[in-house]
CSV table of C-alpha atoms in Angstrom, one decimal:
chain,number,residue,atom,x,y,z
A,1,LEU,CA,15.4,-14.1,95.7
A,2,SER,CA,17.7,-16.1,97.9
A,3,PRO,CA,16.2,-17.0,101.3
A,4,ASP,CA,19.6,-16.5,103.1
A,5,CYS,CA,21.1,-13.3,101.7
A,6,SER,CA,18.0,-11.8,100.0
A,7,PHE,CA,20.0,-11.3,96.8
A,8,THR,CA,17.6,-10.4,93.9
A,9,CYS,CA,18.2,-11.0,90.3
A,10,HIS,CA,16.4,-11.9,87.0
A,11,TYR,CA,15.4,-15.5,86.5
A,12,ARG,CA,17.6,-15.7,83.4
A,13,CYS,CA,20.6,-14.2,85.2
A,14,ARG,CA,20.7,-16.4,88.3
A,15,ALA,CA,23.0,-18.9,86.6
A,16,LEU,CA,25.6,-16.1,86.3
A,17,VAL,CA,25.5,-15.1,89.9
A,18,ARG,CA,28.4,-16.4,92.0
A,19,LEU,CA,27.6,-15.8,95.7
A,20,ASP,CA,28.2,-17.9,98.8
A,21,CYS,CA,24.8,-17.9,100.7
A,22,CYS,CA,25.7,-20.8,103.0
A,23,GLY,CA,26.2,-18.7,106.1
A,24,PRO,CA,23.5,-17.6,108.5
A,25,PRO,CA,21.6,-14.3,107.7
A,26,GLY,CA,23.5,-11.3,108.7
A,27,ALA,CA,26.8,-13.2,109.2
A,28,GLY,CA,28.6,-11.2,106.5
A,29,ASP,CA,27.5,-7.8,107.8
A,30,GLU,CA,29.7,-7.8,110.9
A,31,ASN,CA,32.9,-6.4,109.3
A,32,ASP,CA,31.0,-3.8,107.3
A,33,GLY,CA,29.3,-2.5,110.4
A,34,ASN,CA,32.6,-2.2,112.4
A,35,GLU,CA,34.2,-0.4,109.5
A,36,HIS,CA,31.3,1.9,109.2
A,37,VAL,CA,31.7,2.9,112.8
A,38,LEU,CA,35.3,3.7,112.3
A,39,GLU,CA,34.9,5.7,109.1
A,40,LYS,CA,34.9,9.4,109.2
A,41,ASP,CA,33.9,11.5,106.2
A,42,THR,CA,35.8,14.7,105.6
A,43,ASN,CA,34.8,17.6,103.5
A,44,VAL,CA,35.6,17.5,99.7
A,45,ASP,CA,36.8,21.1,100.0
A,46,GLU,CA,39.4,20.2,102.6
A,47,PRO,CA,42.6,19.3,100.6
A,48,SER,CA,44.4,16.2,101.8
A,49,GLU,CA,48.1,16.2,102.7
A,50,TRP,CA,48.8,14.7,99.2
A,51,GLU,CA,47.0,17.5,97.4
A,52,LYS,CA,49.1,20.1,99.1
A,53,THR,CA,52.4,18.6,97.9
A,54,GLU,CA,54.1,20.0,94.8
A,55,LEU,CA,56.8,18.1,93.0
A,56,ASP,CA,59.2,19.2,90.3
A,57,GLN,CA,60.4,17.0,87.4
A,58,ALA,CA,63.4,15.6,89.3
A,59,GLN,CA,61.2,14.8,92.4
A,60,VAL,CA,58.6,13.1,90.2
A,61,GLU,CA,61.3,10.9,88.6
A,62,GLN,CA,62.7,10.0,92.1
A,63,ARG,CA,59.2,9.2,93.5
A,64,ILE,CA,58.5,6.9,90.5
A,65,LYS,CA,61.7,5.0,91.1
A,66,GLU,CA,60.9,4.6,94.8
A,67,TYR,CA,57.3,3.6,94.0
A,68,ASN,CA,58.4,0.9,91.5
A,69,SER,CA,60.9,-0.5,94.0
A,70,GLN,CA,58.2,-1.0,96.7
A,71,ILE,CA,55.5,-2.8,94.7
A,72,ASN,CA,55.3,-6.6,94.5
A,73,SER,CA,53.7,-6.8,91.1
A,74,ASN,CA,54.3,-5.6,87.5
A,75,LEU,CA,51.9,-2.6,87.9
A,76,PHE,CA,54.8,-0.1,87.5
A,77,MET,CA,54.6,3.6,86.8
A,78,SER,CA,56.4,5.0,83.8
A,79,LEU,CA,57.7,8.5,83.1
A,80,ASN,CA,57.0,9.9,79.7
A,81,LYS,CA,59.1,12.2,77.6
A,82,ASP,CA,56.7,15.1,78.0
A,83,GLY,CA,57.0,15.0,81.8
A,84,SER,CA,53.7,13.1,82.4
A,85,TYR,CA,53.6,9.6,83.8
A,86,THR,CA,51.4,6.6,83.5
A,87,GLY,CA,50.5,3.9,86.0
A,88,PHE,CA,47.7,1.8,87.6
A,89,ILE,CA,45.2,2.5,90.3
A,90,LYS,CA,43.0,0.0,92.0
A,91,VAL,CA,39.4,1.0,92.7
A,92,GLN,CA,37.0,-0.9,94.9
A,93,LEU,CA,33.3,-0.6,94.1
A,94,LYS,CA,31.1,-0.2,97.1
A,95,LEU,CA,27.7,0.5,95.5
A,96,VAL,CA,24.5,0.0,97.5
A,97,ARG,CA,22.0,0.7,94.7
A,98,PRO,CA,21.6,-1.3,91.6
A,99,VAL,CA,23.2,-0.2,88.3
A,100,SER,CA,21.8,-0.3,84.8
A,101,VAL,CA,23.3,-2.0,81.8
A,102,PRO,CA,22.0,-2.0,78.2
A,103,THR,CA,20.0,-4.9,76.8
A,104,THR,CA,19.4,-4.9,73.1
A,105,LYS,CA,16.3,-6.6,71.8
A,106,ARG,CA,16.0,-7.0,68.0
A,107,GLY,CA,12.8,-5.5,66.6
A,108,PRO,CA,10.9,-6.9,63.6
A,109,SER,CA,12.6,-6.5,60.3
A,110,LEU,CA,11.4,-3.9,57.9
A,111,GLN,CA,11.8,-6.2,55.0
A,112,PRO,CA,11.9,-10.0,54.9
A,113,GLY,CA,15.5,-11.3,55.1
A,114,ARG,CA,16.9,-8.0,56.2
A,115,PRO,CA,17.6,-7.2,59.9
A,116,HIS,CA,16.3,-4.1,61.5
A,117,PRO,CA,18.9,-1.3,61.2
A,118,GLN,CA,18.8,-0.6,64.9
A,119,GLY,CA,17.8,-2.7,67.9
A,120,VAL,CA,15.4,-1.5,70.5
A,121,LYS,CA,17.5,-0.4,73.4
A,122,ARG,CA,16.4,-1.5,76.9
A,123,ARG,CA,18.1,-1.6,80.2
A,124,THR,CA,18.6,-4.2,82.9
A,125,SER,CA,19.3,-3.3,86.6
A,126,PHE,CA,21.4,-5.5,88.9
A,127,TYR,CA,23.6,-5.3,91.9
A,128,LEU,CA,27.4,-5.4,91.4
A,129,PRO,CA,29.0,-8.1,93.6
A,130,LYS,CA,30.3,-7.0,96.9
A,131,GLY,CA,34.0,-6.3,96.9
A,132,THR,CA,34.3,-5.8,93.2
A,133,VAL,CA,37.7,-4.2,92.3
A,134,LYS,CA,39.1,-2.9,89.0
A,135,HIS,CA,42.6,-1.9,88.0
A,136,LEU,CA,42.8,1.1,85.6
A,137,HIS,CA,45.8,2.2,83.6
A,138,ILE,CA,45.7,6.0,83.5
A,139,LEU,CA,47.8,9.1,83.0
A,140,SER,CA,49.0,11.5,85.7
A,141,HIS,CA,46.6,14.2,84.4
A,142,THR,CA,43.6,11.9,84.3
A,143,ARG,CA,40.9,13.5,86.4
A,144,ALA,CA,38.6,11.8,89.0
A,145,SER,CA,35.6,12.4,86.8
A,146,GLU,CA,37.3,10.6,83.9
A,147,VAL,CA,38.2,7.6,86.1
A,148,ILE,CA,34.4,7.3,87.0
A,149,ASP,CA,33.6,7.4,83.3
A,150,ALA,CA,36.2,4.7,82.5
A,151,LEU,CA,34.8,2.5,85.3
A,152,LEU,CA,31.3,2.8,84.1
A,153,ARG,CA,32.4,1.9,80.5
A,154,LYS,CA,34.3,-1.1,81.8
A,155,PHE,CA,31.1,-2.5,83.4
A,156,THR,CA,28.9,-1.1,80.5
A,157,VAL,CA,26.9,0.9,83.1
A,158,ILE,CA,24.7,3.4,81.4
A,159,ASP,CA,23.6,5.4,84.5
A,160,ASN,CA,24.5,9.0,84.8
A,161,PRO,CA,28.1,9.4,86.0
A,162,ARG,CA,27.0,12.2,88.3
A,163,LYS,CA,25.3,9.5,90.4
A,164,PHE,CA,28.7,8.3,91.5
A,165,ALA,CA,31.7,9.7,93.3
A,166,LEU,CA,35.3,8.7,93.8
A,167,PHE,CA,36.6,8.6,97.3
A,168,GLU,CA,40.0,8.3,98.9
A,169,ARG,CA,40.3,6.0,101.9
A,170,SER,CA,43.1,6.3,104.4
A,171,GLU,CA,43.9,4.7,107.8
A,172,LYS,CA,45.5,6.8,110.6
A,173,ASP,CA,45.7,6.2,114.3
A,174,GLU,CA,43.2,3.3,114.0
A,175,GLN,CA,40.7,5.6,112.4
A,176,VAL,CA,39.4,5.3,108.8
A,177,TYR,CA,39.0,8.5,106.8
A,178,LEU,CA,37.0,8.9,103.7
A,179,ARG,CA,37.2,12.0,101.4
A,180,LYS,CA,35.3,12.6,98.2
A,181,LEU,CA,37.6,13.6,95.4
A,182,GLY,CA,36.8,16.7,93.4
A,183,ASP,CA,36.1,16.2,89.7
A,184,ASP,CA,39.5,17.7,88.7
A,185,GLU,CA,41.7,15.9,91.2
A,186,GLN,CA,44.3,13.5,89.7
A,187,PRO,CA,44.1,10.0,91.3
A,188,LEU,CA,47.4,8.7,89.9
A,189,ARG,CA,49.2,11.8,91.3
A,190,LEU,CA,47.7,11.0,94.7
A,191,ARG,CA,48.8,7.3,94.3
A,192,LEU,CA,52.4,8.4,93.6
A,193,LEU,CA,52.6,10.8,96.5
A,194,ALA,CA,51.0,8.3,99.0
A,195,GLY,CA,53.0,5.3,97.8
A,196,PRO,CA,51.7,1.8,97.0
A,197,SER,CA,50.3,1.0,100.5
A,198,GLU,CA,46.6,0.4,100.4
A,199,LYS,CA,46.3,1.4,104.1
A,200,VAL,CA,47.9,4.7,103.4
A,201,LEU,CA,45.6,5.4,100.4
A,202,SER,CA,43.0,3.5,98.4
A,203,PHE,CA,40.2,4.5,96.1
A,204,ILE,CA,36.6,3.6,96.4
A,205,LEU,CA,33.7,4.2,94.0
A,206,LYS,CA,30.4,5.0,95.9
A,207,GLU,CA,27.1,6.6,95.3
A,208,ASN,CA,27.4,10.4,95.2
A,209,GLU,CA,25.5,11.3,98.3
A,210,THR,CA,24.8,15.0,98.2
A,211,GLY,CA,22.4,15.2,101.1
A,212,GLU,CA,19.2,15.2,99.0
A,213,VAL,CA,18.5,12.5,96.4
A,214,ASN,CA,17.6,13.7,93.0
A,215,TRP,CA,14.9,11.1,92.2
A,216,ASP,CA,14.2,12.7,88.8
A,217,ALA,CA,17.6,11.3,87.7
A,218,PHE,CA,16.4,7.7,88.0
A,219,THR,CA,14.3,5.7,85.5
A,220,LEU,CA,10.9,4.3,86.3
A,221,PRO,CA,12.2,0.7,86.6
A,222,GLU,CA,14.9,1.9,89.0
A,223,LEU,CA,12.3,3.8,91.1
A,224,HIS,CA,10.0,0.7,91.2
A,225,ASN,CA,13.0,-1.4,92.3
A,226,PHE,CA,13.9,1.1,95.1
A,227,LEU,CA,10.3,0.9,96.3
A,228,LEU,CA,10.5,-2.9,96.5
A,229,ILE,CA,13.8,-2.7,98.4
A,230,LEU,CA,12.4,-0.1,100.8
A,231,GLN,CA,9.3,-2.3,101.4
A,232,ARG,CA,11.5,-5.3,102.2
A,233,GLU,CA,13.7,-3.3,104.5
A,234,GLU,CA,10.7,-1.9,106.3
A,235,GLU,CA,9.2,-5.4,106.7
A,236,GLU,CA,12.5,-6.7,108.1
A,237,HIS,CA,12.8,-3.8,110.5
A,238,VAL,CA,9.3,-4.3,111.8
A,239,ARG,CA,9.9,-8.0,112.1
A,240,ARG,CA,13.0,-7.4,114.3
A,241,LEU,CA,11.2,-4.9,116.4
A,242,ARG,CA,8.3,-7.3,117.1
A,243,HIS,CA,10.7,-10.1,117.9
A,244,ARG,CA,12.6,-7.8,120.3
A,245,TYR,CA,9.4,-6.7,122.2
A,246,ALA,CA,8.1,-10.3,122.2
A,247,ARG,CA,11.3,-11.4,124.0
A,248,CYS,CA,11.1,-8.6,126.5
A,249,ARG,CA,7.4,-9.5,127.1
A,250,GLN,CA,8.4,-13.1,127.6
A,251,LYS,CA,11.1,-12.2,130.1
A,252,MET,CA,8.8,-10.1,132.1
A,253,GLN,CA,6.1,-12.8,132.2
A,254,GLU,CA,8.8,-15.3,133.3
A,255,ALA,CA,9.8,-12.9,136.1
A,256,LEU,CA,6.2,-12.5,137.2
């Protein structure tokens, strides 16, 4: 547990953690707080302007040419003979809760000199670093749910994919909008229609907040970890409240 940023990890994993904890506590939360104020969630059932647009084959080909001419990298889109197209999307992971990855521990051999046919599967929970991004090469008909599955496989996350949701983020009139994509929506199609600008459209993976948390979907180690986190958050909140009232009391006494 770092004294500055309160990052928690296993003793054996701390050498793998790359974090800058030199700043004062809470110094890195300023931008997140400002963005959170500007963000506006929209309903998943409300189609975005990209979702309403229909393109024929000639328009798709023209859009791909325009898209490739605007990017500053080699992450081009390619039109296939069957009319589909392939390309890259960039997804930022903004996960608040820890994720679980498998840990295989070899059990005792059944016979001397012969390894156990199958290891004992265990899981380890940890927080993904803030600002983690991943580029995925997908097809035009790849669905949002398949993108989530691919991201979890890339990071060997074994949590239920239903715990996560893919969001589109857009900026308009100094306002940030977030919309949860439906399972069958096609992110690469949205990317083509919106163009390469990250301000116009970007993708974020977040926890699937449905209003009520299905705690039965979590394992016992995860639940114990959440309880510890809640306890620390409560203690920190109480500490700040006591400090606030102590300062108010001190100011009043000085005035008296």
